[in-house]
Amino acid sequence: MAGSKVPGVWSERNLTGPVLDGTGPGTTAATAADGPKPATPTTAAANQAFGAAFDLANAQDFDDASRQRVAQLPEALIKNAKGEVVWDGTQFGFIQGDAPASVNPSLWRQERLNNFAGLFKVTDGIWQVRGYDLANMTLVAGKNGWIVIDPLLSAEVAKATLEFAMQHLGRKAVTAVIYTHSHADHFGG
């Protein structure tokens, strides 16, 4: 229903309802409260067949994703000045083990890999902050200070993770900020 203003009906102009509260098409307040519905036999078979094409037991990706992690934030919540949560790293904690039949196993595996959050050394002089936003922040040790590449989506998360990184890497001025591309496309278009 493009352009709908009806609460609970998605459109590009009305991003309330199903996007935020899980009451989209085919979902009722009862099913949203009761949790996810089981996969249909067709979905379960399609996901099983898709997963069979991959070596999902291979742990190399998980070793790669955690390699060179220097530290993790002690608290998974990042709050703004009002004390409101702007990033909750625990929201993805349910993504563990094998994918349920209702989820594509490759997507489930990818999200498990995305859950390796922290400060990572990429190579000498280059670090990344990963898993605390929809983007990664890269820090390059320049001659006169830090060069920050893609400083995340919100000021609060950028501030908290930059402070966290400086606690481990040393305090220097930020001498440059580089935006390689917009991240609004990840959730809004």
mmCIF file with all atom_site columns, N, CA and C in Angstrom, residues 14-40:
data_model
loop_
_atom_site.group_PDB
_atom_site.id
_atom_site.type_symbol
_atom_site.label_atom_id
_atom_site.label_alt_id
_atom_site.label_comp_id
_atom_site.label_asym_id
_atom_site.label_entity_id
_atom_site.label_seq_id
_atom_site.pdbx_PDB_ins_code
_atom_site.Cartn_x
_atom_site.Cartn_y
_atom_site.Cartn_z
_atom_site.occupancy
_atom_site.B_iso_or_equiv
_atom_site.pdbx_formal_charge
_atom_site.auth_seq_id
_atom_site.auth_comp_id
_atom_site.auth_asym_id
_atom_site.auth_atom_id
_atom_site.pdbx_PDB_model_num
ATOM 1  N N  . ASN A 1 14 ? 5.390  6.005   5.654  1.00 0.00 ? 14 ASN A N  1
ATOM 2  C CA . ASN A 1 14 ? 4.927  5.693   6.992  1.00 0.00 ? 14 ASN A CA 1
ATOM 3  C C  . ASN A 1 14 ? 5.764  4.547   7.540  1.00 0.00 ? 14 ASN A C  1
ATOM 4  N N  . LEU A 1 15 ? 6.846  4.877   8.233  1.00 0.00 ? 15 LEU A N  1
ATOM 5  C CA . LEU A 1 15 ? 7.752  3.850   8.732  1.00 0.00 ? 15 LEU A CA 1
ATOM 6  C C  . LEU A 1 15 ? 7.452  3.490   10.181 1.00 0.00 ? 15 LEU A C  1
ATOM 7  N N  . THR A 1 16 ? 6.224  3.694   10.608 1.00 0.00 ? 16 THR A N  1
ATOM 8  C CA . THR A 1 16 ? 5.812  3.219   11.924 1.00 0.00 ? 16 THR A CA 1
ATOM 9  C C  . THR A 1 16 ? 5.118  1.889   11.739 1.00 0.00 ? 16 THR A C  1
ATOM 10 N N  . GLY A 1 17 ? 4.730  1.298   12.796 1.00 0.00 ? 17 GLY A N  1
ATOM 11 C CA . GLY A 1 17 ? 3.990  0.043   12.692 1.00 0.00 ? 17 GLY A CA 1
ATOM 12 C C  . GLY A 1 17 ? 4.915  -1.123  12.453 1.00 0.00 ? 17 GLY A C  1
ATOM 13 N N  . PRO A 1 18 ? 4.843  -1.761  11.282 1.00 0.00 ? 18 PRO A N  1
ATOM 14 C CA . PRO A 1 18 ? 5.545  -3.028  11.081 1.00 0.00 ? 18 PRO A CA 1
ATOM 15 C C  . PRO A 1 18 ? 7.048  -2.916  11.194 1.00 0.00 ? 18 PRO A C  1
ATOM 16 N N  . VAL A 1 19 ? 7.603  -1.785  10.822 1.00 0.00 ? 19 VAL A N  1
ATOM 17 C CA . VAL A 1 19 ? 9.052  -1.652  10.889 1.00 0.00 ? 19 VAL A CA 1
ATOM 18 C C  . VAL A 1 19 ? 9.513  -1.619  12.341 1.00 0.00 ? 19 VAL A C  1
ATOM 19 N N  . LEU A 1 20 ? 8.734  -0.982  13.185 1.00 0.00 ? 20 LEU A N  1
ATOM 20 C CA . LEU A 1 20 ? 9.172  -0.787  14.557 1.00 0.00 ? 20 LEU A CA 1
ATOM 21 C C  . LEU A 1 20 ? 8.570  -1.752  15.568 1.00 0.00 ? 20 LEU A C  1
ATOM 22 N N  . ASP A 1 21 ? 7.375  -2.263  15.323 1.00 0.00 ? 21 ASP A N  1
ATOM 23 C CA . ASP A 1 21 ? 6.751  -3.057  16.365 1.00 0.00 ? 21 ASP A CA 1
ATOM 24 C C  . ASP A 1 21 ? 6.383  -4.478  15.962 1.00 0.00 ? 21 ASP A C  1
ATOM 25 N N  . GLY A 1 22 ? 6.810  -4.933  14.788 1.00 0.00 ? 22 GLY A N  1
ATOM 26 C CA . GLY A 1 22 ? 6.579  -6.315  14.400 1.00 0.00 ? 22 GLY A CA 1
ATOM 27 C C  . GLY A 1 22 ? 5.145  -6.651  14.086 1.00 0.00 ? 22 GLY A C  1
ATOM 28 N N  . THR A 1 23 ? 4.340  -5.663  13.711 1.00 0.00 ? 23 THR A N  1
ATOM 29 C CA . THR A 1 23 ? 2.940  -5.934  13.410 1.00 0.00 ? 23 THR A CA 1
ATOM 30 C C  . THR A 1 23 ? 2.648  -5.788  11.926 1.00 0.00 ? 23 THR A C  1
ATOM 31 N N  . GLY A 1 24 ? 3.585  -6.178  11.099 1.00 0.00 ? 24 GLY A N  1
ATOM 32 C CA . GLY A 1 24 ? 3.416  -6.058  9.649  1.00 0.00 ? 24 GLY A CA 1
ATOM 33 C C  . GLY A 1 24 ? 2.437  -7.067  9.094  1.00 0.00 ? 24 GLY A C  1
ATOM 34 N N  . PRO A 1 25 ? 2.319  -7.110  7.780  1.00 0.00 ? 25 PRO A N  1
ATOM 35 C CA . PRO A 1 25 ? 1.378  -8.024  7.137  1.00 0.00 ? 25 PRO A CA 1
ATOM 36 C C  . PRO A 1 25 ? 1.580  -9.459  7.608  1.00 0.00 ? 25 PRO A C  1
ATOM 37 N N  . GLY A 1 26 ? 0.488  -10.127 7.961  1.00 0.00 ? 26 GLY A N  1
ATOM 38 C CA . GLY A 1 26 ? 0.567  -11.508 8.408  1.00 0.00 ? 26 GLY A CA 1
ATOM 39 C C  . GLY A 1 26 ? 0.919  -11.664 9.870  1.00 0.00 ? 26 GLY A C  1
ATOM 40 N N  . THR A 1 27 ? 1.138  -10.565 10.570 1.00 0.00 ? 27 THR A N  1
ATOM 41 C CA . THR A 1 27 ? 1.486  -10.626 11.976 1.00 0.00 ? 27 THR A CA 1
ATOM 42 C C  . THR A 1 27 ? 0.394  -9.929  12.768 1.00 0.00 ? 27 THR A C  1
ATOM 43 N N  . THR A 1 28 ? -0.071 -10.555 13.801 1.00 0.00 ? 28 THR A N  1
ATOM 44 C CA . THR A 1 28 ? -1.066 -9.946  14.669 1.00 0.00 ? 28 THR A CA 1
ATOM 45 C C  . THR A 1 28 ? -0.420 -9.632  16.001 1.00 0.00 ? 28 THR A C  1
ATOM 46 N N  . ALA A 1 29 ? -1.113 -8.876  16.805 1.00 0.00 ? 29 ALA A N  1
ATOM 47 C CA . ALA A 1 29 ? -0.578 -8.576  18.136 1.00 0.00 ? 29 ALA A CA 1
ATOM 48 C C  . ALA A 1 29 ? -0.327 -9.868  18.905 1.00 0.00 ? 29 ALA A C  1
ATOM 49 N N  . ALA A 1 30 ? -1.180 -10.872 18.705 1.00 0.00 ? 30 ALA A N  1
ATOM 50 C CA . ALA A 1 30 ? -1.003 -12.145 19.407 1.00 0.00 ? 30 ALA A CA 1
ATOM 51 C C  . ALA A 1 30 ? 0.267  -12.858 18.957 1.00 0.00 ? 30 ALA A C  1
ATOM 52 N N  . THR A 1 31 ? 0.517  -12.930 17.643 1.00 0.00 ? 31 THR A N  1
ATOM 53 C CA . THR A 1 31 ? 1.728  -13.620 17.192 1.00 0.00 ? 31 THR A CA 1
ATOM 54 C C  . THR A 1 31 ? 2.967  -12.828 17.531 1.00 0.00 ? 31 THR A C  1
ATOM 55 N N  . ALA A 1 32 ? 2.904  -11.497 17.494 1.00 0.00 ? 32 ALA A N  1
ATOM 56 C CA . ALA A 1 32 ? 4.060  -10.699 17.876 1.00 0.00 ? 32 ALA A CA 1
ATOM 57 C C  . ALA A 1 32 ? 4.407  -10.953 19.338 1.00 0.00 ? 32 ALA A C  1
ATOM 58 N N  . ALA A 1 33 ? 3.390  -11.060 20.197 1.00 0.00 ? 33 ALA A N  1
ATOM 59 C CA . ALA A 1 33 ? 3.629  -11.302 21.614 1.00 0.00 ? 33 ALA A CA 1
ATOM 60 C C  . ALA A 1 33 ? 4.082  -12.736 21.873 1.00 0.00 ? 33 ALA A C  1
ATOM 61 N N  . ASP A 1 34 ? 3.598  -13.683 21.073 1.00 0.00 ? 34 ASP A N  1
ATOM 62 C CA . ASP A 1 34 ? 3.927  -15.093 21.273 1.00 0.00 ? 34 ASP A CA 1
ATOM 63 C C  . ASP A 1 34 ? 5.267  -15.485 20.682 1.00 0.00 ? 34 ASP A C  1
ATOM 64 N N  . GLY A 1 35 ? 5.863  -14.618 19.913 1.00 0.00 ? 35 GLY A N  1
ATOM 65 C CA . GLY A 1 35 ? 7.135  -14.919 19.290 1.00 0.00 ? 35 GLY A CA 1
ATOM 66 C C  . GLY A 1 35 ? 6.958  -15.310 17.831 1.00 0.00 ? 35 GLY A C  1
ATOM 67 N N  . PRO A 1 36 ? 8.043  -15.688 17.187 1.00 0.00 ? 36 PRO A N  1
ATOM 68 C CA . PRO A 1 36 ? 7.974  -15.994 15.761 1.00 0.00 ? 36 PRO A CA 1
ATOM 69 C C  . PRO A 1 36 ? 7.184  -17.264 15.486 1.00 0.00 ? 36 PRO A C  1
ATOM 70 N N  . LYS A 1 37 ? 6.553  -17.273 14.328 1.00 0.00 ? 37 LYS A N  1
ATOM 71 C CA . LYS A 1 37 ? 5.838  -18.476 13.894 1.00 0.00 ? 37 LYS A CA 1
ATOM 72 C C  . LYS A 1 37 ? 6.858  -19.469 13.351 1.00 0.00 ? 37 LYS A C  1
ATOM 73 N N  . PRO A 1 38 ? 6.552  -20.762 13.411 1.00 0.00 ? 38 PRO A N  1
ATOM 74 C CA . PRO A 1 38 ? 7.479  -21.742 12.841 1.00 0.00 ? 38 PRO A CA 1
ATOM 75 C C  . PRO A 1 38 ? 7.526  -21.618 11.319 1.00 0.00 ? 38 PRO A C  1
ATOM 76 N N  . ALA A 1 39 ? 8.594  -22.092 10.756 1.00 0.00 ? 39 ALA A N  1
ATOM 77 C CA . ALA A 1 39 ? 8.738  -22.064 9.296  1.00 0.00 ? 39 ALA A CA 1
ATOM 78 C C  . ALA A 1 39 ? 7.697  -22.969 8.659  1.00 0.00 ? 39 ALA A C  1
ATOM 79 N N  . THR A 1 40 ? 7.224  -22.565 7.490  1.00 0.00 ? 40 THR A N  1
ATOM 80 C CA . THR A 1 40 ? 6.366  -23.467 6.725  1.00 0.00 ? 40 THR A CA 1
ATOM 81 C C  . THR A 1 40 ? 7.239  -24.592 6.201  1.00 0.00 ? 40 THR A C  1
#
